[in-house]
Every structure is written in structure tokens, then in C-alpha cells.
PDB file of C-alpha atoms in Angstrom:
ATOM      1  CA  UNK A 213      19.933  -1.942   3.820  1.00  0.00           C
ATOM      2  CA  UNK A 214      17.603  -4.721   4.012  1.00  0.00           C
ATOM      3  CA  UNK A 215      14.865  -2.357   3.225  1.00  0.00           C
ATOM      4  CA  UNK A 216      16.532  -1.188   0.103  1.00  0.00           C
ATOM      5  CA  UNK A 217      16.934  -4.869  -1.098  1.00  0.00           C
ATOM      6  CA  UNK A 218      13.293  -5.556  -0.366  1.00  0.00           C
ATOM      7  CA  UNK A 219      12.006  -2.416  -2.109  1.00  0.00           C
ATOM      8  CA  UNK A 220      14.134  -3.171  -5.059  1.00  0.00           C
ATOM      9  CA  UNK A 221      13.083  -6.597  -5.238  1.00  0.00           C
ATOM     10  CA  UNK A 222       9.384  -5.988  -5.071  1.00  0.00           C
ATOM     11  CA  UNK A 223       9.251  -2.876  -6.853  1.00  0.00           C
ATOM     12  CA  UNK A 224       6.031  -3.865  -8.408  1.00  0.00           C
ATOM     13  CA  UNK A 225       4.134  -3.782  -5.113  1.00  0.00           C
ATOM     14  CA  UNK A 226       3.095  -1.627  -2.411  1.00  0.00           C
ATOM     15  CA  UNK A 227       5.009  -2.269   0.447  1.00  0.00           C
ATOM     16  CA  UNK A 228       3.115  -1.653   3.911  1.00  0.00           C
ATOM     17  CA  UNK A 229       4.868  -2.052   7.133  1.00  0.00           C
ATOM     18  CA  UNK A 230       3.083  -2.543  10.380  1.00  0.00           C
ATOM     19  CA  UNK A 231       4.271  -1.768  13.914  1.00  0.00           C
ATOM     20  CA  UNK A 232       2.754  -2.172  17.511  1.00  0.00           C
ATOM     21  CA  UNK A 233       3.735  -0.623  20.619  1.00  0.00           C
ATOM     22  CA  UNK A 234       2.655  -0.357  24.308  1.00  0.00           C
ATOM     23  CA  UNK A 235       1.967   3.146  25.844  1.00  0.00           C
ATOM     24  CA  UNK A 236       1.224   2.905  29.484  1.00  0.00           C
ATOM     25  CA  UNK A 237      -2.555   3.352  29.236  1.00  0.00           C
ATOM     26  CA  UNK A 238      -3.268   1.854  25.782  1.00  0.00           C
ATOM     27  CA  UNK A 239      -1.649  -0.234  22.889  1.00  0.00           C
ATOM     28  CA  UNK A 240      -1.264   1.097  19.585  1.00  0.00           C
ATOM     29  CA  UNK A 241      -0.300   0.316  16.018  1.00  0.00           C
ATOM     30  CA  UNK A 242       0.686   2.516  12.966  1.00  0.00           C
ATOM     31  CA  UNK A 243       0.556   1.296   9.372  1.00  0.00           C
ATOM     32  CA  UNK A 244       3.150   3.219   7.179  1.00  0.00           C
ATOM     33  CA  UNK A 245       4.327   2.680   3.613  1.00  0.00           C
ATOM     34  CA  UNK A 246       7.804   2.589   2.412  1.00  0.00           C
ATOM     35  CA  UNK A 247       8.554   6.193   2.508  1.00  0.00           C
ATOM     36  CA  UNK A 248       7.031   6.470   6.086  1.00  0.00           C
ATOM     37  CA  UNK A 249       3.763   7.958   5.227  1.00  0.00           C
ATOM     38  CA  UNK A 250       1.316   7.103   7.843  1.00  0.00           C
ATOM     39  CA  UNK A 251      -1.686   5.275   6.372  1.00  0.00           C
ATOM     40  CA  UNK A 252      -3.578   4.384   9.275  1.00  0.00           C
ATOM     41  CA  UNK A 253      -3.020   4.167  13.298  1.00  0.00           C
ATOM     42  CA  UNK A 254      -4.989   2.718  16.039  1.00  0.00           C
ATOM     43  CA  UNK A 255      -5.408   2.232  19.844  1.00  0.00           C
ATOM     44  CA  UNK A 256      -6.464  -0.924  21.498  1.00  0.00           C
ATOM     45  CA  UNK A 257      -7.025  -1.328  25.464  1.00  0.00           C
ATOM     46  CA  UNK A 258      -3.623  -1.842  27.308  1.00  0.00           C
ATOM     47  CA  UNK A 259      -4.678  -5.381  28.231  1.00  0.00           C
ATOM     48  CA  UNK A 260      -4.245  -6.298  24.770  1.00  0.00           C
ATOM     49  CA  UNK A 261      -0.815  -7.890  23.625  1.00  0.00           C
ATOM     50  CA  UNK A 262       1.464  -6.737  20.956  1.00  0.00           C
ATOM     51  CA  UNK A 263       0.612  -9.995  18.957  1.00  0.00           C
ATOM     52  CA  UNK A 264      -2.947  -9.007  19.013  1.00  0.00           C
ATOM     53  CA  UNK A 265      -2.113  -5.259  18.264  1.00  0.00           C
ATOM     54  CA  UNK A 266       0.038  -6.136  15.484  1.00  0.00           C
ATOM     55  CA  UNK A 267      -2.680  -8.340  14.250  1.00  0.00           C
ATOM     56  CA  UNK A 268      -5.199  -5.715  14.451  1.00  0.00           C
ATOM     57  CA  UNK A 269      -2.888  -3.620  12.180  1.00  0.00           C
ATOM     58  CA  UNK A 270      -2.767  -6.343   9.550  1.00  0.00           C
ATOM     59  CA  UNK A 271      -6.626  -6.670   9.894  1.00  0.00           C
ATOM     60  CA  UNK A 272      -6.792  -3.014   9.187  1.00  0.00           C
ATOM     61  CA  UNK A 273      -4.976  -2.654   6.316  1.00  0.00           C
ATOM     62  CA  UNK A 274      -6.052  -5.458   3.933  1.00  0.00           C
ATOM     63  CA  UNK A 275      -9.547  -3.948   3.173  1.00  0.00           C
ATOM     64  CA  UNK A 276      -8.036  -0.597   2.238  1.00  0.00           C
ATOM     65  CA  UNK A 277      -5.152  -2.485  -0.121  1.00  0.00           C
ATOM     66  CA  UNK A 278      -8.235  -4.482  -1.616  1.00  0.00           C
ATOM     67  CA  UNK A 279     -10.470  -1.371  -1.947  1.00  0.00           C
ATOM     68  CA  UNK A 280      -7.546   0.444  -3.812  1.00  0.00           C
ATOM     69  CA  UNK A 281      -7.098  -2.567  -5.798  1.00  0.00           C
ATOM     70  CA  UNK A 282      -3.260  -2.217  -4.908  1.00  0.00           C
ATOM     71  CA  UNK A 283      -0.630  -5.325  -5.250  1.00  0.00           C
ATOM     72  CA  UNK A 284       0.518  -5.043  -1.484  1.00  0.00           C
ATOM     73  CA  UNK A 285       3.226  -6.960   0.731  1.00  0.00           C
ATOM     74  CA  UNK A 286       2.277  -6.463   4.084  1.00  0.00           C
ATOM     75  CA  UNK A 287       5.913  -6.511   6.337  1.00  0.00           C
ATOM     76  CA  UNK A 288       5.596  -7.160  10.015  1.00  0.00           C
ATOM     77  CA  UNK A 289       8.236  -7.809  12.636  1.00  0.00           C
ATOM     78  CA  UNK A 290       6.043  -9.930  14.539  1.00  0.00           C
ATOM     79  CA  UNK A 291       7.070 -13.536  14.375  1.00  0.00           C
ATOM     80  CA  UNK A 292       4.240 -14.647  16.662  1.00  0.00           C
ATOM     81  CA  UNK A 293       1.599 -13.017  14.492  1.00  0.00           C
ATOM     82  CA  UNK A 294       3.144 -14.332  11.156  1.00  0.00           C
ATOM     83  CA  UNK A 295       3.272 -17.838  12.698  1.00  0.00           C
ATOM     84  CA  UNK A 296      -0.523 -17.742  13.924  1.00  0.00           C
ATOM     85  CA  UNK A 297      -1.394 -16.731  10.358  1.00  0.00           C
ATOM     86  CA  UNK A 298       0.363 -19.622   9.031  1.00  0.00           C
ATOM     87  CA  UNK A 299      -0.945 -21.973  11.624  1.00  0.00           C
ATOM     88  CA  UNK A 300      -4.519 -23.430  10.212  1.00  0.00           C
ATOM     89  CA  UNK A 301      -4.979 -24.879  13.928  1.00  0.00           C
ATOM     90  CA  UNK A 302      -4.889 -21.527  15.215  1.00  0.00           C
ATOM     91  CA  UNK A 303      -8.514 -20.591  15.589  1.00  0.00           C
ATOM     92  CA  UNK A 304      -8.316 -17.281  17.344  1.00  0.00           C
ATOM     93  CA  UNK A 305     -11.303 -15.051  15.941  1.00  0.00           C
ATOM     94  CA  UNK A 306      -8.914 -12.238  14.720  1.00  0.00           C
ATOM     95  CA  UNK A 307      -6.756 -14.564  13.257  1.00  0.00           C
ATOM     96  CA  UNK A 308      -9.348 -16.254  11.374  1.00  0.00           C
ATOM     97  CA  UNK A 309     -10.579 -13.078  10.197  1.00  0.00           C
ATOM     98  CA  UNK A 310      -7.486 -12.236   8.681  1.00  0.00           C
ATOM     99  CA  UNK A 311      -7.222 -15.665   6.916  1.00  0.00           C
ATOM    100  CA  UNK A 312     -10.728 -14.953   5.624  1.00  0.00           C
ATOM    101  CA  UNK A 313      -9.996 -11.684   4.259  1.00  0.00           C
ATOM    102  CA  UNK A 314      -6.659 -13.157   2.600  1.00  0.00           C
ATOM    103  CA  UNK A 315      -7.586 -16.651   1.388  1.00  0.00           C
ATOM    104  CA  UNK A 316     -11.450 -16.874   1.729  1.00  0.00           C
ATOM    105  CA  UNK A 317     -13.272 -19.284   3.857  1.00  0.00           C
ATOM    106  CA  UNK A 318     -10.536 -22.254   4.542  1.00  0.00           C
ATOM    107  CA  UNK A 319     -11.191 -24.752   6.994  1.00  0.00           C
TER     108      UNK A 319
END
């Protein structure tokens, strides 16, 4: 139901969903569109957190959306990753790289 409301409200945008999960020997992420087509997936070492894995998924989708010149709404269920992106005091390398891709170099 919520997905339907989001799709209807943002019908001029391409909706992209990210998800991260832990498989015993590695972390993985998937990037899918609103009709569940997998756009990209990836693996990270098992010592990475879901937070970092979700951030890696976001990092991977930005250049693809930019290359195709698609207005995109990236949807994530990771509150910690979203909060980190909005917190300018967070100087994590990956989070900073995502911010640079999204907004340019803001200090």
C-alpha cells in the first residue's frame, strides 16, 4: 500500500530501492526498481556492517542514474545510512563520497 502511494506521488521519477543483507561469509546488496528488476548487486566482506553495505548500494546507483540522465528517487530502509548522509559532521569516507556525488564538494 505504501509503495503504491509512493509510486503514484512520484510518478515522474524513477524509483530505486536498495537493500543490504548478511550472508554468513559476506555482506550483499541489491538495487532494484519499482517493478523488482535487479539493476545491480554486489558483495562486500563479512566484516562490513549493514550500514556500510547499504551506503555502498547508494554509492553504486548514483553514477548509473546520472549516466542515464534519469530523475531518480533512491529509497532505502537504512535509517543509519540516511542519517549519516544528512549529518554534515559525519566524515566517513564512503558517506563523504556519496555526498560529493549528490551535492558536489560541500564542506
